[in-house]
């Protein structure tokens, strides 16, 4: 597995990272055994970056990851989050940041995480994130409970603005750079590169639309995007290619992203996704995909407070 450097943190992270939300049954039910097996398979395959949150399965994903990492903690880099606890349950206060890390450490059965991120900050007040949340994350870092700190959001302009006011170590962006969308490179990558920050790209399958599992009811993509994704899947199949692997390979080619987080529901998905590492994408295939996706390219959905949206209206 190729390792890449996560910005100025210097952490060497696997090009494919383990997305932990399916461990919280966010993409359908996974048993404890299957979840643990998926984590162990990932470690055996050389995946060393694991991303999770108390929000995924309302703490279930963290607990399962903690269970799976017993005796293996030192082999991996663990990233978790704070601030989001329910679909509509957010608390970005300094007090909650402090209690959240202790709760996460208990569930993860460790005494530190490598990366502690404020989760989905577009649902918070930007002033509070700058004046309270990020300073509290830095306190946690000083205490030794987290090695580095970051922010995650669907709204990329907000992350870029905040990082130019108060430094953070990493950005996590999702569903903004993959076969269906590319505006991360306009809205966020220049800031990340300019500040030598770590850039984590999540949801290479657009939260499952480019895979072949049933789409969860909470998925926010509009019909036009789902339709484009279905056409891409069909096209890949006509070329005898697994669409999930094409989608993952495309993201792995990004020149600055350190790790691409893909959510997996089984050890088998972990294993087969490794095939993406060696896949050569023909330019003709990429051109065909681009033509299919063009009518729905770069379509976003609203997320968070009105004042934090990247695009008006
Ligand atoms: P994703 O695009 O990685 O898609 C996950 C879905 O794809 C699951 O249904 C999985 O079963 C399916 N899949 C994976 N490999 C497959 C294969 N080979 N064939 C068919 N289907 C396959 O979306 P995601 O899980 O949302 O994103 C990855 C991770 O990034 C998350 O688990 C989470 O850790 C992180 N993330 C963070 C945020 C945030 O911080 N706000 C948001 C989104 C994602």
XYZ file of C-alpha atoms and ligand atoms in Angstrom:
357
model
C 0.000 0.000 0.000
C 1.304 3.400 -0.981
C 1.814 5.804 1.935
C 1.437 9.567 1.510
C 2.217 12.450 3.844
C -0.737 14.181 5.486
C 0.342 17.800 5.115
C 2.565 19.256 7.807
C 1.483 16.638 10.347
C 4.055 14.385 8.725
C 1.778 11.400 9.347
C 2.307 8.778 6.659
C -1.162 7.589 5.754
C -2.292 4.862 3.371
C -3.567 6.108 -0.006
C -6.795 4.199 0.678
C -8.224 5.008 4.094
C -10.886 3.106 6.028
C -14.183 4.998 6.201
C -15.808 4.046 9.471
C -19.417 5.169 9.002
C -20.582 1.721 7.769
C -19.346 0.310 11.107
C -22.226 2.322 12.572
C -24.703 0.621 10.200
C -25.096 3.844 8.211
C -25.141 1.841 4.955
C -27.197 -1.121 6.197
C -26.762 -3.565 9.019
C -23.300 -4.960 9.646
C -22.723 -7.496 12.409
C -20.057 -6.924 15.078
C -18.118 -9.856 13.611
C -18.235 -8.519 10.042
C -17.209 -5.060 11.213
C -14.246 -6.400 13.167
C -13.250 -8.638 10.262
C -13.332 -5.666 7.868
C -11.006 -3.689 10.159
C -8.599 -6.620 10.525
C -8.593 -7.237 6.775
C -7.813 -3.567 6.212
C -4.832 -3.690 8.575
C -3.579 -6.875 6.897
C -3.869 -5.125 3.508
C -1.732 -2.188 4.662
C -4.528 0.311 5.310
C -3.390 2.341 8.308
C -5.808 5.299 8.421
C -9.167 4.781 10.153
C -11.795 7.528 10.279
C -14.760 7.369 12.606
C -17.106 9.622 14.606
C -19.411 9.366 17.618
C -22.187 10.259 15.146
C -21.817 7.065 13.084
C -24.373 4.665 14.499
C -24.648 7.047 17.490
C -21.374 5.734 19.020
C -21.636 2.192 17.597
C -18.890 2.700 14.989
C -16.388 3.971 17.554
C -17.146 1.069 19.881
C -16.689 -1.475 17.107
C -13.463 0.131 15.940
C -12.178 0.106 19.526
C -13.039 -3.568 19.833
C -11.300 -4.395 16.551
C -8.157 -2.422 17.419
C -7.450 -4.173 20.706
C -3.811 -5.229 20.550
C -3.398 -3.425 17.211
C -3.685 0.221 18.194
C -0.035 1.073 17.581
C -0.196 -0.196 13.996
C -2.765 2.376 12.904
C -3.652 6.052 12.718
C -7.033 6.795 14.267
C -9.120 9.857 13.414
C -12.354 10.680 15.203
C -14.586 13.715 15.530
C -16.701 15.812 17.861
C -19.564 18.284 17.582
C -22.112 16.114 15.755
C -24.013 13.491 17.753
C -27.425 13.177 16.087
C -28.871 14.002 12.674
C -29.926 17.366 14.087
C -27.848 17.230 17.266
C -24.790 19.479 17.276
C -22.710 20.979 20.064
C -19.499 22.777 19.134
C -18.950 24.333 22.586
C -15.551 24.080 24.259
C -17.070 22.122 27.140
C -18.512 19.501 24.794
C -15.200 19.188 22.911
C -13.518 18.325 26.241
C -16.065 15.722 27.302
C -16.324 14.300 23.796
C -12.667 13.334 23.563
C -12.825 11.397 26.829
C -15.952 9.541 25.705
C -14.347 8.706 22.354
C -11.133 7.491 23.960
C -13.133 5.156 26.204
C -15.024 3.692 23.266
C -11.910 3.451 21.113
C -10.041 1.797 24.037
C -7.016 4.049 23.641
C -5.473 7.001 25.447
C -4.976 9.191 22.363
C -6.269 9.677 18.853
C -4.035 10.792 16.012
C -6.534 13.261 14.595
C -9.451 14.958 16.353
C -11.832 16.787 14.015
C -14.803 19.107 14.434
C -17.522 17.269 12.496
C -19.730 18.972 9.882
C -18.960 22.505 10.993
C -21.425 24.022 8.500
C -24.130 23.179 11.046
C -22.400 25.422 13.570
C -21.844 29.131 13.956
C -18.614 30.120 12.193
C -17.657 32.551 14.972
C -18.060 29.851 17.599
C -16.004 27.388 15.559
C -13.163 29.937 15.376
C -13.313 31.353 18.876
C -14.305 28.281 20.881
C -14.216 24.943 19.061
C -10.775 25.146 17.462
C -9.074 26.576 20.575
C -10.647 23.714 22.565
C -9.339 21.193 20.013
C -5.864 22.713 20.497
C -6.216 22.310 24.272
C -7.035 18.647 23.735
C -3.942 18.385 21.550
C -1.793 20.010 24.264
C -3.130 17.515 26.807
C -1.782 14.680 24.648
C -5.197 13.160 23.972
C -4.954 14.069 20.265
C -1.846 14.438 18.116
C -3.388 16.731 15.490
C -6.636 18.571 14.877
C -8.863 19.159 11.871
C -12.242 20.247 10.555
C -14.725 18.449 8.316
C -17.527 19.907 6.240
C -19.535 19.630 3.046
C -19.187 23.421 2.718
C -15.660 23.948 1.488
C -15.562 27.739 1.368
C -16.359 27.842 5.076
C -13.453 25.523 5.869
C -11.065 27.581 3.737
C -12.203 30.831 5.387
C -11.845 29.461 8.895
C -8.380 28.067 8.218
C -7.200 31.456 7.051
C -8.268 32.934 10.403
C -7.152 30.180 12.754
C -4.861 27.344 11.723
C -5.896 23.696 11.775
C -3.861 20.705 10.632
C -6.289 18.961 8.268
C -9.392 19.347 6.151
C -11.807 16.504 5.436
C -14.011 17.083 2.393
C -16.608 14.619 1.131
C -18.599 14.203 -2.101
C -16.742 17.155 -3.649
C -14.065 15.321 -5.609
C -14.949 12.165 -7.491
C -16.285 11.140 -10.899
C -19.459 13.180 -10.302
C -18.001 16.399 -8.961
C -14.715 18.288 -8.858
C -15.210 21.662 -7.198
C -12.977 20.762 -4.236
C -10.039 21.713 -6.427
C -11.395 25.204 -6.882
C -12.742 25.824 -3.387
C -10.417 23.998 -0.999
C -7.319 22.350 -2.461
C -5.475 25.659 -3.105
C -5.852 26.647 0.570
C -4.779 23.206 1.764
C -1.710 23.205 -0.467
C -0.843 26.822 0.249
C -0.880 26.185 3.995
C 0.700 22.697 3.775
C -2.377 21.251 5.410
C -3.410 17.630 5.244
C -6.247 17.018 2.772
C -8.521 13.999 3.251
C -10.986 13.204 0.469
C -13.983 11.135 1.535
C -16.804 9.385 -0.313
C -15.137 8.428 -3.609
C -18.341 6.518 -4.446
C -20.444 9.623 -3.698
C -21.691 7.899 -0.535
C -22.451 4.690 -2.375
C -24.036 5.991 -5.602
C -21.119 4.626 -7.639
C -21.151 1.285 -5.832
C -23.845 -1.299 -6.184
C -25.271 -1.582 -2.678
C -28.797 -0.246 -1.990
C -28.777 3.528 -1.480
C -29.635 4.522 2.103
C -32.857 6.505 2.651
C -30.934 9.467 4.098
C -28.907 9.994 0.896
C -29.303 13.684 -0.081
C -28.359 13.527 -3.794
C -31.023 14.791 -6.203
C -32.429 12.557 -8.948
C -30.198 14.021 -11.680
C -27.056 12.983 -9.788
C -28.430 9.494 -9.052
C -29.262 9.108 -12.740
C -25.752 10.160 -13.816
C -24.259 7.714 -11.309
C -26.427 4.891 -12.654
C -25.246 5.649 -16.179
C -21.605 5.616 -15.072
C -22.151 2.249 -13.392
C -23.668 0.818 -16.577
C -20.862 2.190 -18.726
C -18.186 0.664 -16.462
C -19.973 -2.694 -16.568
C -20.067 -2.554 -20.368
C -16.278 -2.176 -20.211
C -16.112 -5.150 -17.811
C -14.919 -2.894 -15.029
C -16.214 -2.667 -11.468
C -17.620 0.888 -11.147
C -16.527 1.135 -7.508
C -12.946 0.445 -8.549
C -13.062 2.973 -11.379
C -14.447 5.578 -8.990
C -11.837 4.854 -6.346
C -8.969 4.813 -8.866
C -10.049 8.208 -10.176
C -9.810 9.681 -6.678
C -6.469 8.013 -5.964
C -4.985 9.953 -8.874
C -5.436 13.265 -7.072
C -1.993 14.858 -6.732
C -2.442 16.460 -3.294
C -4.983 14.345 -1.385
C -3.156 12.188 1.157
C -5.833 9.576 1.767
C -9.122 8.708 0.066
C -11.626 7.393 2.587
C -13.906 4.685 1.277
C -16.661 3.256 3.454
C -16.739 -0.534 3.484
C -19.267 -2.959 4.893
C -17.233 -6.176 4.657
C -13.746 -7.659 4.571
C -14.442 -8.652 0.980
C -15.032 -5.032 -0.052
C -11.773 -4.062 1.645
C -9.917 -6.735 -0.324
C -11.501 -6.126 -3.712
C -11.064 -2.348 -3.422
C -7.303 -2.913 -3.442
C -7.685 -3.774 -7.136
C -8.251 -0.057 -7.702
C -4.599 0.548 -6.839
C -3.396 -1.180 -10.023
C -6.196 -0.180 -12.357
C -5.175 1.874 -15.398
C -7.934 4.247 -16.453
C -8.004 4.808 -20.213
C -8.523 8.424 -21.217
C -11.283 7.317 -23.612
C -13.229 5.835 -20.684
C -12.777 9.023 -18.667
C -13.980 11.062 -21.642
C -17.085 8.875 -21.964
C -17.774 9.242 -18.239
C -17.331 12.980 -18.413
C -19.827 13.240 -21.270
C -22.396 11.157 -19.357
C -21.959 13.127 -16.146
C -21.877 16.597 -17.744
C -25.614 17.412 -17.228
C -25.310 16.657 -13.491
C -21.675 17.597 -12.883
C -20.877 19.622 -9.772
C -24.457 19.554 -8.479
C -24.506 20.042 -4.720
C -27.247 19.880 -2.110
C -27.806 22.215 0.829
C -26.147 21.248 4.108
C -25.985 23.278 7.295
C -26.828 26.885 8.063
C -27.834 29.229 5.211
C -24.883 31.549 5.832
C -22.386 28.679 5.447
C -23.432 27.475 1.970
C -20.877 27.518 -0.855
C -23.469 28.577 -3.403
C -26.313 31.029 -2.939
C -29.848 29.756 -3.435
P -18.369 6.073 0.016
O -18.438 6.913 -1.192
O -17.052 5.572 0.467
O -19.433 4.884 -0.176
C -19.671 3.912 0.794
C -20.605 2.883 0.191
O -19.937 2.258 -0.902
C -21.027 1.758 1.123
O -22.379 1.414 0.839
C -20.136 0.606 0.715
O -20.742 -0.639 0.955
C -20.026 0.851 -0.775
N -18.811 0.224 -1.351
C -17.532 0.314 -0.948
N -16.739 -0.466 -1.699
C -17.542 -1.052 -2.626
C -17.333 -1.964 -3.682
N -16.139 -2.442 -3.966
N -18.402 -2.342 -4.416
C -19.647 -1.865 -4.172
N -19.913 -1.017 -3.168
C -18.870 -0.612 -2.405
O -19.054 6.948 1.171
P -18.799 7.150 2.726
O -18.703 5.866 3.453
O -19.789 8.159 3.151
O -17.387 7.885 2.802
C -16.229 7.260 3.257
C -15.879 7.654 4.684
O -15.500 9.026 4.729
C -17.011 7.534 5.712
O -17.207 6.192 6.092
C -16.493 8.437 6.794
O -15.464 7.781 7.519
C -15.876 9.580 5.984
N -16.831 10.688 5.769
C -16.776 11.753 6.596
C -17.691 12.795 6.468
C -17.611 13.965 7.407
O -16.701 14.045 8.207
N -18.538 14.893 7.340
C -18.657 12.742 5.485
C -18.684 11.659 4.615
C -17.746 10.636 4.768
